[in-house]
Amino acid sequence: MASSSVAAHSPIPEPKKFAPGPILLLGAPGVGKGTKAKELVSAWGIPQISTGDLLRANVGGGTPLGKQARAIMDRGELVSDDLVNQMVAERLKEPDTSAGYILDGFPRTLGQADWLDQHLGATPGSLPVIAVSIQVSYNQLLRRITGRRICPVCKSSYNIYLQPPKVDELCDLDGTPLTRRSDDTEEVFEERMRAYNSLTAPVVEHYRALGRFEQVNGEQPVSAVTAEVMQAVLRLRS
Ligand code: AMP
């Protein structure tokens, strides 16, 4: 009797939350890794860890790491593996990463990939990474990067060629003049593509060879790309 009354008052178990583990979003600068990552963040409640954002926060805050990184970033080159790996190691200690996280812009070299594989191998209970690579052609990337504008207040993003604001260079939501990242020029883009082709393209091949890898066509409408990325993650974890 007593046990059936306890059962009658037991809370209904919540559906198990999806815990996707570590997800890598790979692709050249401007393929839309950040935008897709944000969609996964809101769908699954796991954090996006963007090494570019972490570095920019350090630059903005004038930290010693930011001072070292600033000139390198402005030239479109890569910050050293040691600095970036250490920054990621610190971020992965935060408790919000326990169900999984999306790494956006990391690893960008084979050295970083090896470090990550070892770090996760040595982390008890961690799932192995899964990797989704987003593909976009060079010319499309150039327009995406050189046209990118951001509202410094509400962080809305625009593209003067592909998704312009209603009034030139002003945010639709709050009228603030839009800003451009200092590394979003054609010259810096070309340097970033050189860095991508020589250092990061081999990382894509590394994860393709390991398996648990899928490639998605990034030249479709944003919602279609996001849906494909999500389906790829679900397949890779099934
Ligand atoms: P992103 O916002 O990901 O395009 O990164 C902007 C810049 O930050 C890059 O051009 C690099 O200078 C630097 N950066 C970001 N992530 C990394 C990384 N994983 N390794 C080295 N440098 C990075």
Coordinates of N, CA and C and ligand atoms in Angstrom, one line a residue:
M1 N 0.8 -1.2 0.0 CA 0.0 0.0 0.0 C 0.9 1.3 0.0
A2 N 1.8 1.2 1.1 CA 2.7 2.4 1.2 C 3.5 2.6 -0.1
S3 N 4.0 1.5 -0.7 CA 4.9 1.7 -1.8 C 4.1 2.2 -3.0
S4 N 2.8 1.7 -3.2 CA 2.0 2.2 -4.3 C 1.7 3.7 -4.2
S5 N 1.5 4.2 -2.9 CA 1.2 5.6 -2.7 C 2.5 6.4 -3.0
V6 N 3.7 5.9 -2.7 CA 4.9 6.6 -3.0 C 5.0 6.7 -4.6
A7 N 4.7 5.5 -5.2 CA 4.8 5.5 -6.7 C 3.8 6.6 -7.3
A8 N 2.6 6.7 -6.7 CA 1.6 7.6 -7.2 C 2.1 9.0 -7.2
H9 N 3.0 9.3 -6.1 CA 3.5 10.7 -6.0 C 4.8 11.0 -6.6
S10 N 5.5 9.9 -7.2 CA 6.8 10.1 -7.7 C 6.7 11.1 -8.9
P11 N 7.7 12.0 -9.1 CA 7.6 12.9 -10.2 C 7.8 12.1 -11.5
I12 N 7.1 12.5 -12.6 CA 7.3 11.9 -13.9 C 8.7 12.2 -14.3
P13 N 9.5 11.2 -14.7 CA 10.9 11.5 -15.1 C 10.9 12.3 -16.3
E14 N 11.8 13.3 -16.3 CA 12.0 14.2 -17.5 C 12.6 13.4 -18.6
P15 N 12.2 13.7 -19.9 CA 12.9 13.0 -21.0 C 14.4 13.3 -20.9
K16 N 15.2 12.2 -21.2 CA 16.6 12.4 -21.0 C 17.1 13.5 -21.9
K17 N 17.9 14.4 -21.3 CA 18.4 15.5 -22.1 C 19.5 15.0 -23.0
F18 N 19.5 15.5 -24.3 CA 20.5 15.0 -25.2 C 21.9 15.5 -24.8
A19 N 22.8 14.7 -24.6 CA 24.2 15.1 -24.2 C 25.1 14.7 -25.3
P20 N 25.3 15.6 -26.3 CA 26.1 15.3 -27.5 C 27.6 15.1 -27.4
G21 N 28.2 15.5 -26.2 CA 29.6 15.5 -26.1 C 30.3 16.5 -26.9
P22 N 31.6 16.4 -27.1 CA 32.3 17.4 -27.9 C 32.0 17.3 -29.4
I23 N 31.7 18.5 -29.9 CA 31.4 18.6 -31.4 C 32.4 19.6 -32.0
L24 N 33.0 19.2 -33.1 CA 33.9 20.2 -33.8 C 33.2 20.7 -35.0
L25 N 33.1 22.0 -35.1 CA 32.6 22.6 -36.4 C 33.8 23.0 -37.2
L26 N 34.0 22.5 -38.3 CA 35.2 22.8 -39.1 C 34.8 23.5 -40.4
G27 N 35.8 24.3 -40.9 CA 35.5 25.0 -42.2 C 36.3 26.3 -42.2
A28 N 36.5 26.8 -43.4 CA 37.3 28.0 -43.7 C 36.7 29.2 -43.0
P29 N 37.4 30.3 -42.9 CA 36.9 31.5 -42.3 C 35.7 32.0 -43.1
G30 N 34.6 32.2 -42.4 CA 33.4 32.8 -43.1 C 32.4 31.7 -43.6
V31 N 32.6 30.4 -43.3 CA 31.6 29.4 -43.7 C 30.4 29.4 -42.9
G32 N 30.4 30.1 -41.7 CA 29.2 30.2 -40.9 C 29.3 29.3 -39.7
K33 N 30.5 29.0 -39.2 CA 30.6 28.1 -38.1 C 29.9 28.7 -36.8
G34 N 30.1 30.0 -36.6 CA 29.6 30.7 -35.5 C 28.1 30.7 -35.5
T35 N 27.5 31.0 -36.6 CA 26.0 31.1 -36.7 C 25.4 29.7 -36.4
K36 N 26.0 28.7 -37.0 CA 25.4 27.3 -36.9 C 25.6 26.9 -35.4
A37 N 26.8 27.2 -34.8 CA 27.0 26.9 -33.4 C 26.0 27.5 -32.5
K38 N 25.6 28.7 -32.8 CA 24.6 29.4 -31.9 C 23.2 28.6 -32.0
E39 N 22.9 28.1 -33.2 CA 21.6 27.3 -33.3 C 21.7 26.1 -32.4
L40 N 22.9 25.4 -32.5 CA 23.0 24.2 -31.7 C 23.0 24.5 -30.2
V41 N 23.5 25.6 -29.8 CA 23.5 26.1 -28.4 C 22.1 26.2 -28.0
S42 N 21.2 26.9 -28.8 CA 19.8 27.0 -28.3 C 19.1 25.7 -28.4
A43 N 19.4 24.8 -29.3 CA 18.6 23.6 -29.4 C 19.0 22.6 -28.2
W44 N 20.3 22.6 -27.9 CA 20.7 21.5 -27.0 C 21.2 22.1 -25.6
G45 N 21.3 23.4 -25.5 CA 21.7 24.0 -24.2 C 23.2 23.7 -23.8
I46 N 24.0 23.5 -24.8 CA 25.4 23.3 -24.5 C 26.2 24.5 -25.0
P47 N 27.4 24.8 -24.4 CA 28.0 26.1 -24.8 C 28.8 26.0 -26.1
Q48 N 28.9 27.2 -26.7 CA 29.8 27.3 -27.9 C 31.1 27.8 -27.4
I49 N 32.2 27.2 -27.8 CA 33.5 27.7 -27.4 C 34.2 28.1 -28.7
S50 N 34.3 29.4 -28.9 CA 34.9 30.0 -30.1 C 36.3 30.5 -29.6
T51 N 37.4 30.0 -30.2 CA 38.7 30.5 -29.8 C 38.9 31.9 -30.3
G52 N 38.3 32.2 -31.4 CA 38.3 33.6 -31.9 C 37.7 34.6 -30.9
D53 N 36.5 34.2 -30.4 CA 35.8 35.1 -29.4 C 36.6 35.2 -28.1
L54 N 37.2 34.0 -27.7 CA 37.9 34.1 -26.4 C 39.2 35.0 -26.6
L55 N 39.8 34.9 -27.8 CA 41.0 35.7 -28.0 C 40.6 37.2 -28.1
R56 N 39.5 37.5 -28.8 CA 39.0 38.9 -28.9 C 38.7 39.5 -27.5
A57 N 38.1 38.6 -26.7 CA 37.8 39.1 -25.3 C 39.1 39.4 -24.6
N58 N 40.1 38.6 -24.8 CA 41.4 38.9 -24.2 C 42.0 40.2 -24.7
V59 N 41.9 40.4 -26.1 CA 42.4 41.6 -26.7 C 41.6 42.8 -26.1
G60 N 40.3 42.7 -26.1 CA 39.5 43.8 -25.6 C 39.8 44.1 -24.1
G61 N 40.0 43.1 -23.3 CA 40.3 43.3 -21.9 C 41.8 43.7 -21.6
G62 N 42.6 43.7 -22.7 CA 44.0 44.1 -22.5 C 44.8 43.2 -21.6
T63 N 44.4 41.9 -21.6 CA 45.2 40.9 -20.8 C 46.6 40.6 -21.5
P64 N 47.5 40.0 -20.7 CA 48.8 39.7 -21.3 C 48.6 38.8 -22.6
L65 N 47.7 37.8 -22.5 CA 47.4 37.0 -23.7 C 46.9 37.8 -24.8
G66 N 46.0 38.7 -24.5 CA 45.4 39.6 -25.6 C 46.5 40.5 -26.2
K67 N 47.5 41.0 -25.4 CA 48.5 41.8 -25.9 C 49.4 41.0 -26.9
Q68 N 49.7 39.7 -26.5 CA 50.5 38.9 -27.4 C 49.7 38.5 -28.7
A69 N 48.4 38.4 -28.6 CA 47.6 37.8 -29.7 C 47.2 38.9 -30.7
R70 N 47.1 40.2 -30.3 CA 46.5 41.2 -31.1 C 47.1 41.4 -32.5
A71 N 48.5 41.6 -32.5 CA 49.1 41.9 -33.8 C 49.0 40.6 -34.7
I72 N 49.1 39.5 -34.1 CA 49.1 38.2 -34.9 C 47.7 38.1 -35.6
M73 N 46.6 38.4 -34.8 CA 45.3 38.3 -35.3 C 45.0 39.4 -36.4
D74 N 45.6 40.6 -36.2 CA 45.4 41.6 -37.2 C 46.1 41.3 -38.5
R75 N 47.1 40.5 -38.5 CA 47.7 40.1 -39.7 C 47.0 38.8 -40.3
G76 N 46.1 38.2 -39.6 CA 45.4 37.1 -40.2 C 46.2 35.8 -40.0
E77 N 47.2 35.9 -39.1 CA 48.0 34.6 -38.9 C 47.4 33.9 -37.7
L78 N 48.0 32.7 -37.4 CA 47.5 32.0 -36.2 C 48.3 32.2 -35.0
V79 N 47.6 32.3 -33.9 CA 48.2 32.5 -32.5 C 48.8 31.1 -32.2
S80 N 49.9 31.1 -31.4 CA 50.6 29.8 -31.2 C 49.7 28.7 -30.5
D81 N 50.0 27.5 -30.9 CA 49.3 26.4 -30.4 C 49.2 26.4 -28.8
D82 N 50.4 26.7 -28.2 CA 50.5 26.6 -26.7 C 49.5 27.5 -26.1
L83 N 49.5 28.8 -26.6 CA 48.6 29.8 -26.0 C 47.1 29.4 -26.2
V84 N 46.8 28.9 -27.4 CA 45.4 28.6 -27.6 C 45.0 27.3 -26.9
N85 N 45.8 26.3 -26.9 CA 45.5 25.1 -26.2 C 45.3 25.3 -24.7
Q86 N 46.1 26.2 -24.1 CA 46.0 26.5 -22.7 C 44.6 27.2 -22.4
M87 N 44.3 28.1 -23.3 CA 43.0 28.9 -23.2 C 41.8 27.9 -23.3
V88 N 41.9 26.9 -24.2 CA 40.8 25.9 -24.3 C 40.8 25.0 -23.1
A89 N 42.0 24.6 -22.6 CA 42.0 23.7 -21.4 C 41.3 24.4 -20.2
E90 N 41.6 25.7 -20.0 CA 40.9 26.5 -19.0 C 39.4 26.5 -19.2
R91 N 39.0 26.7 -20.4 CA 37.5 26.8 -20.7 C 36.8 25.5 -20.4
L92 N 37.5 24.4 -20.8 CA 36.9 23.1 -20.7 C 36.7 22.6 -19.2
K93 N 37.4 23.4 -18.3 CA 37.2 23.1 -16.8 C 35.9 23.6 -16.3
E94 N 35.2 24.4 -17.1 CA 33.9 25.0 -16.6 C 32.8 23.9 -16.6
P95 N 32.0 23.9 -15.5 CA 31.0 22.9 -15.4 C 29.9 22.8 -16.5
D96 N 29.7 24.0 -17.2 CA 28.7 24.0 -18.3 C 29.1 23.1 -19.5
T97 N 30.3 22.5 -19.5 CA 30.7 21.7 -20.6 C 30.4 20.2 -20.4
S98 N 29.8 19.9 -19.2 CA 29.7 18.4 -18.9 C 28.9 17.6 -19.9
A99 N 27.8 18.2 -20.4 CA 27.0 17.4 -21.4 C 27.5 17.5 -22.8
G100 N 28.4 18.4 -23.0 CA 29.0 18.6 -24.4 C 29.2 20.0 -24.7
Y101 N 29.8 20.3 -25.8 CA 30.1 21.7 -26.2 C 30.5 21.7 -27.7
I102 N 30.4 22.9 -28.2 CA 30.7 23.0 -29.7 C 32.0 23.8 -29.8
L103 N 33.0 23.2 -30.3 CA 34.3 24.0 -30.6 C 34.2 24.6 -31.9
D104 N 34.4 25.9 -31.9 CA 34.2 26.7 -33.2 C 35.5 27.4 -33.4
G105 N 36.2 27.0 -34.5 CA 37.5 27.7 -34.8 C 38.7 27.0 -34.1
F106 N 38.5 25.8 -33.5 CA 39.5 25.0 -32.9 C 39.2 23.6 -33.0
P107 N 40.1 22.7 -33.3 CA 41.5 22.9 -33.6 C 41.8 23.4 -35.0
R108 N 42.8 24.3 -35.2 CA 43.1 24.9 -36.4 C 44.4 24.4 -37.0
T109 N 45.1 23.6 -36.2 CA 46.4 23.0 -36.7 C 46.4 21.5 -36.3
L110 N 47.3 20.7 -36.9 CA 47.4 19.3 -36.5 C 47.9 19.2 -35.0
G111 N 48.8 20.2 -34.7 CA 49.3 20.3 -33.3 C 48.1 20.4 -32.3
Q112 N 47.2 21.3 -32.6 CA 46.0 21.5 -31.7 C 45.1 20.3 -31.7
A113 N 45.0 19.6 -32.9 CA 44.1 18.4 -33.0 C 44.7 17.3 -32.1
D114 N 46.1 17.1 -32.2 CA 46.7 16.1 -31.4 C 46.5 16.4 -29.9
W115 N 46.7 17.7 -29.6 CA 46.6 18.1 -28.2 C 45.1 17.7 -27.7
L116 N 44.2 18.1 -28.5 CA 42.8 17.9 -28.1 C 42.5 16.4 -28.0
D117 N 42.9 15.6 -28.9 CA 42.7 14.1 -28.9 C 43.2 13.6 -27.6
Q118 N 44.5 14.0 -27.2 CA 45.1 13.5 -26.0 C 44.4 14.0 -24.8
H119 N 44.0 15.3 -24.8 CA 43.3 15.9 -23.6 C 42.0 15.2 -23.4
L120 N 41.3 14.9 -24.4 CA 40.0 14.2 -24.2 C 40.2 12.7 -23.8
G121 N 41.2 12.1 -24.4 CA 41.6 10.7 -24.1 C 41.9 10.6 -22.6
A122 N 42.5 11.7 -22.0 CA 42.9 11.7 -20.6 C 41.8 12.2 -19.7
T123 N 40.6 12.6 -20.2 CA 39.5 13.1 -19.4 C 38.5 12.0 -19.2
P124 N 38.4 11.5 -17.9 CA 37.5 10.4 -17.6 C 36.1 10.7 -18.1
G125 N 35.5 9.7 -18.8 CA 34.1 9.8 -19.2 C 33.8 10.7 -20.4
S126 N 34.8 11.3 -21.0 CA 34.6 12.1 -22.2 C 34.3 11.3 -23.4
L127 N 33.3 11.7 -24.1 CA 33.0 11.0 -25.4 C 34.1 11.4 -26.4
P128 N 34.4 10.6 -27.4 CA 35.3 11.1 -28.5 C 34.7 12.2 -29.3
V129 N 35.5 13.0 -29.9 CA 34.9 14.1 -30.7 C 34.2 13.6 -31.9
I130 N 33.2 14.4 -32.3 CA 32.6 14.2 -33.7 C 32.9 15.5 -34.4
A131 N 33.1 15.4 -35.8 CA 33.4 16.6 -36.5 C 32.5 16.8 -37.7
V132 N 32.0 18.0 -37.9 CA 31.2 18.3 -39.0 C 31.9 19.5 -39.8
S133 N 32.2 19.2 -41.0 CA 32.9 20.2 -41.8 C 31.9 20.9 -42.8
I134 N 31.9 22.3 -42.8 CA 31.0 23.0 -43.7 C 31.8 23.6 -44.9
Q135 N 31.3 23.3 -46.1 CA 32.0 23.6 -47.3 C 31.4 24.8 -48.0
V136 N 32.1 25.8 -48.4 CA 31.7 27.0 -49.1 C 32.8 27.4 -50.1
S137 N 32.4 27.8 -51.3 CA 33.4 28.2 -52.3 C 34.2 29.5 -52.0
Y138 N 35.3 29.7 -52.5 CA 36.2 30.8 -52.2 C 35.5 32.1 -52.5
N139 N 34.9 32.3 -53.6 CA 34.2 33.6 -54.0 C 33.1 34.0 -53.0
Q140 N 32.3 33.0 -52.7 CA 31.3 33.2 -51.7 C 31.8 33.6 -50.4
L141 N 32.9 33.0 -50.0 CA 33.5 33.3 -48.7 C 34.0 34.8 -48.7
L142 N 34.6 35.2 -49.8 CA 35.1 36.5 -49.9 C 34.0 37.6 -49.7
R143 N 32.9 37.3 -50.3 CA 31.7 38.3 -50.1 C 31.2 38.2 -48.7
R144 N 31.2 37.0 -48.1 CA 30.7 36.9 -46.7 C 31.6 37.7 -45.8
I145 N 32.9 37.5 -46.0 CA 33.8 38.1 -45.0 C 33.9 39.6 -45.2
T146 N 34.1 40.1 -46.4 CA 34.4 41.5 -46.6 C 33.0 42.3 -46.4
G147 N 31.9 41.6 -46.6 CA 30.6 42.3 -46.4 C 30.1 42.3 -44.9
R148 N 30.8 41.5 -44.1 CA 30.2 41.3 -42.7 C 30.3 42.6 -41.9
R149 N 29.2 42.9 -41.2 CA 29.1 44.0 -40.3 C 28.4 43.5 -39.0
I150 N 28.7 44.1 -37.9 CA 28.1 43.7 -36.6 C 27.7 44.9 -35.8
C151 N 26.6 44.8 -35.2 CA 26.1 45.9 -34.3 C 26.9 45.8 -33.0
P152 N 27.7 46.8 -32.6 CA 28.5 46.7 -31.4 C 27.6 46.6 -30.1
V153 N 26.3 47.1 -30.2 CA 25.5 47.1 -29.0 C 24.7 45.8 -28.9
C154 N 23.9 45.4 -29.9 CA 23.1 44.2 -29.7 C 23.7 43.0 -30.3
K155 N 24.8 43.1 -31.0 CA 25.6 42.0 -31.6 C 24.8 41.4 -32.8
S156 N 23.8 42.0 -33.4 CA 23.1 41.5 -34.6 C 24.2 41.6 -35.7
S157 N 24.1 40.6 -36.6 CA 25.1 40.6 -37.7 C 24.4 40.8 -39.0
Y158 N 25.1 41.5 -40.0 CA 24.5 41.8 -41.3 C 25.6 41.5 -42.3
N159 N 25.2 41.6 -43.6 CA 26.2 41.5 -44.7 C 25.8 42.5 -45.7
I160 N 26.6 43.5 -46.0 CA 26.2 44.5 -46.9 C 25.9 44.0 -48.3
Y161 N 26.3 42.8 -48.7 CA 26.0 42.3 -50.0 C 24.8 41.3 -49.9
L162 N 24.8 40.5 -48.9 CA 23.9 39.3 -48.8 C 22.7 39.6 -47.9
Q163 N 22.9 40.4 -46.9 CA 21.8 40.6 -45.9 C 21.9 42.0 -45.4
P164 N 21.7 43.1 -46.2 CA 22.0 44.4 -45.8 C 21.0 45.0 -44.8
P165 N 21.5 45.9 -43.9 CA 20.5 46.6 -43.0 C 19.6 47.5 -43.9
K166 N 18.4 47.9 -43.3 CA 17.5 48.7 -44.1 C 18.1 50.0 -44.4
V167 N 18.8 50.6 -43.4 CA 19.5 51.9 -43.7 C 21.0 51.6 -43.7
D168 N 21.7 52.1 -44.7 CA 23.1 51.8 -44.9 C 23.9 51.9 -43.6
E169 N 24.6 50.8 -43.3 CA 25.6 50.8 -42.1 C 25.0 51.1 -40.8
L170 N 23.6 51.0 -40.6 CA 23.0 51.2 -39.3 C 22.2 50.0 -38.9
C171 N 22.3 49.6 -37.6 CA 21.6 48.5 -37.1 C 20.0 48.7 -37.2
D172 N 19.3 47.7 -37.8 CA 17.9 47.8 -37.9 C 17.2 47.8 -36.5
L173 N 17.8 47.2 -35.5 CA 17.1 47.1 -34.2 C 17.3 48.3 -33.4
D174 N 18.5 48.9 -33.4 CA 18.7 50.0 -32.4 C 19.4 51.2 -33.1
G175 N 19.6 51.2 -34.4 CA 20.1 52.4 -35.2 C 21.6 52.7 -34.9
T176 N 22.3 51.8 -34.2 CA 23.7 52.0 -33.9 C 24.5 51.8 -35.2
P177 N 25.5 52.7 -35.5 CA 26.4 52.5 -36.6 C 27.1 51.1 -36.5
L178 N 27.1 50.3 -37.6 CA 27.6 49.0 -37.6 C 29.1 49.1 -37.6
T179 N 29.8 48.0 -37.1 CA 31.2 48.0 -37.1 C 31.7 46.8 -37.9
R180 N 33.0 46.8 -38.3 CA 33.6 45.7 -39.1 C 34.7 45.2 -38.3
R181 N 34.9 43.9 -38.2 CA 36.1 43.3 -37.5 C 37.3 43.8 -38.3
S182 N 38.4 44.1 -37.5 CA 39.6 44.7 -38.1 C 40.2 43.7 -39.1
D183 N 39.9 42.4 -38.9 CA 40.5 41.4 -39.8 C 39.6 40.9 -40.9
D184 N 38.5 41.7 -41.2 CA 37.6 41.3 -42.2 C 37.9 42.0 -43.6
T185 N 39.1 42.4 -43.8 CA 39.5 43.0 -45.1 C 39.9 41.9 -46.1
E186 N 39.9 42.3 -47.4 CA 40.3 41.3 -48.4 C 41.7 40.8 -48.2
E187 N 42.6 41.8 -47.9 CA 44.0 41.4 -47.7 C 44.2 40.4 -46.6
V188 N 43.5 40.7 -45.5 CA 43.6 39.8 -44.3 C 42.9 38.4 -44.6
F189 N 41.8 38.5 -45.4 CA 41.1 37.3 -45.7 C 42.0 36.4 -46.5
E190 N 42.7 37.0 -47.5 CA 43.6 36.1 -48.3 C 44.7 35.4 -47.4
E191 N 45.2 36.2 -46.4 CA 46.2 35.6 -45.5 C 45.5 34.5 -44.7
R192 N 44.3 34.7 -44.2 CA 43.6 33.7 -43.4 C 43.3 32.5 -44.3
M193 N 43.0 32.6 -45.5 CA 42.8 31.5 -46.4 C 44.1 30.7 -46.6
R194 N 45.2 31.5 -46.8 CA 46.5 30.8 -46.9 C 46.8 29.9 -45.6
A195 N 46.5 30.6 -44.5 CA 46.7 29.8 -43.2 C 45.8 28.6 -43.2
Y196 N 44.6 28.8 -43.6 CA 43.6 27.7 -43.6 C 44.1 26.6 -44.5
N197 N 44.5 26.9 -45.7 CA 44.8 25.8 -46.6 C 46.0 25.1 -46.2
S198 N 47.0 25.8 -45.6 CA 48.3 25.1 -45.3 C 48.1 24.4 -43.9
L199 N 47.4 25.0 -43.0 CA 47.5 24.5 -41.6 C 46.2 23.8 -41.2
T200 N 45.0 24.3 -41.6 CA 43.7 23.8 -41.1 C 43.1 22.7 -42.0
A201 N 43.3 22.8 -43.3 CA 42.8 21.8 -44.2 C 43.3 20.4 -43.8
P202 N 44.6 20.2 -43.4 CA 45.0 18.9 -42.9 C 44.2 18.4 -41.6
V203 N 43.7 19.4 -40.8 CA 43.0 19.0 -39.7 C 41.7 18.3 -40.1
V204 N 41.0 18.9 -41.2 CA 39.8 18.3 -41.7 C 40.1 16.9 -42.1
E205 N 41.2 16.7 -42.8 CA 41.6 15.3 -43.3 C 41.8 14.4 -42.1
H206 N 42.5 14.9 -41.1 CA 42.7 14.1 -39.8 C 41.4 13.5 -39.3
Y207 N 40.4 14.4 -39.2 CA 39.1 13.9 -38.6 C 38.4 13.1 -39.6
R208 N 38.5 13.4 -40.9 CA 37.8 12.5 -41.9 C 38.4 11.1 -41.8
A209 N 39.7 11.0 -41.6 CA 40.4 9.7 -41.6 C 40.0 8.9 -40.3
L210 N 39.8 9.7 -39.2 CA 39.4 9.0 -37.9 C 38.0 8.5 -37.9
G211 N 37.2 9.0 -38.9 CA 35.8 8.6 -38.9 C 35.0 9.6 -38.0
R212 N 33.7 9.3 -37.6 CA 32.9 10.2 -36.8 C 33.0 11.6 -37.4
F213 N 32.9 11.6 -38.8 CA 33.0 12.9 -39.6 C 32.0 13.0 -40.6
E214 N 31.4 14.2 -40.8 CA 30.5 14.4 -41.9 C 30.7 15.8 -42.5
Q215 N 30.4 15.9 -43.8 CA 30.6 17.1 -44.5 C 29.2 17.7 -45.0
V216 N 29.0 19.0 -44.9 CA 27.8 19.6 -45.2 C 28.0 20.7 -46.2
N217 N 27.1 20.8 -47.2 CA 27.1 21.9 -48.2 C 26.7 23.2 -47.5
G218 N 27.6 24.2 -47.3 CA 27.3 25.5 -46.7 C 26.7 26.5 -47.6
E219 N 26.4 26.2 -48.9 CA 25.9 27.2 -49.8 C 24.4 27.1 -50.0
Q220 N 23.7 26.6 -49.0 CA 22.3 26.5 -49.0 C 21.7 27.6 -48.0
P221 N 20.4 27.8 -48.0 CA 19.8 28.8 -47.0 C 20.3 28.3 -45.6
V222 N 20.5 29.4 -44.8 CA 21.0 29.1 -43.4 C 20.2 28.0 -42.7
S223 N 18.9 28.0 -42.8 CA 18.1 27.1 -42.0 C 18.4 25.6 -42.5
A224 N 18.6 25.5 -43.9 CA 18.9 24.1 -44.4 C 20.3 23.7 -43.9
V225 N 21.2 24.6 -43.9 CA 22.6 24.2 -43.4 C 22.5 23.8 -42.0
T226 N 21.8 24.6 -41.2 CA 21.7 24.2 -39.7 C 21.0 22.9 -39.5
A227 N 20.0 22.6 -40.3 CA 19.3 21.3 -40.2 C 20.2 20.2 -40.5
E228 N 21.0 20.4 -41.6 CA 21.9 19.3 -42.0 C 23.0 19.1 -40.9
V229 N 23.5 20.2 -40.3 CA 24.5 20.0 -39.3 C 23.9 19.2 -38.1
M230 N 22.7 19.6 -37.7 CA 22.1 18.9 -36.6 C 21.8 17.4 -36.9
Q231 N 21.4 17.1 -38.1 CA 21.1 15.7 -38.5 C 22.5 15.0 -38.5
A232 N 23.5 15.6 -38.9 CA 24.8 15.0 -39.0 C 25.3 14.6 -37.5
V233 N 25.1 15.6 -36.6 CA 25.5 15.3 -35.2 C 24.7 14.1 -34.7
L234 N 23.4 14.1 -34.9 CA 22.5 13.0 -34.4 C 22.9 11.7 -35.0
R235 N 23.3 11.7 -36.3 CA 23.7 10.4 -36.9 C 25.1 9.9 -36.3
L236 N 26.0 10.9 -36.1 CA 27.3 10.6 -35.6 C 27.3 10.1 -34.1
R237 N 26.2 10.5 -33.4 CA 26.1 10.0 -32.0 C 25.1 8.9 -31.8
S238 N 24.6 8.4 -32.9 CA 23.5 7.4 -32.7 C 24.2 6.0 -32.6
Ligands
AMP1 P1 38.0 33.5 -35.9 O1 37.0 34.4 -35.2 O2 37.7 32.1 -35.6 O3 38.0 33.7 -37.4 O4 39.5 33.9 -35.4 C1 40.0 35.1 -35.6 C2 41.5 35.1 -35.4 O5 41.9 34.6 -34.1 C3 42.2 34.1 -36.4 O6 42.5 34.7 -37.7 C4 43.5 33.8 -35.6 O7 44.4 34.9 -35.7 C5 43.0 33.7 -34.2 N1 42.6 32.3 -33.8 C6 41.3 31.9 -33.6 N2 41.2 30.6 -33.3 C7 42.5 30.2 -33.4 C8 43.1 28.9 -33.2 N3 42.4 27.8 -32.9 N4 44.5 28.8 -33.4 C9 45.2 29.9 -33.6 N5 44.7 31.1 -33.8 C10 43.4 31.3 -33.7

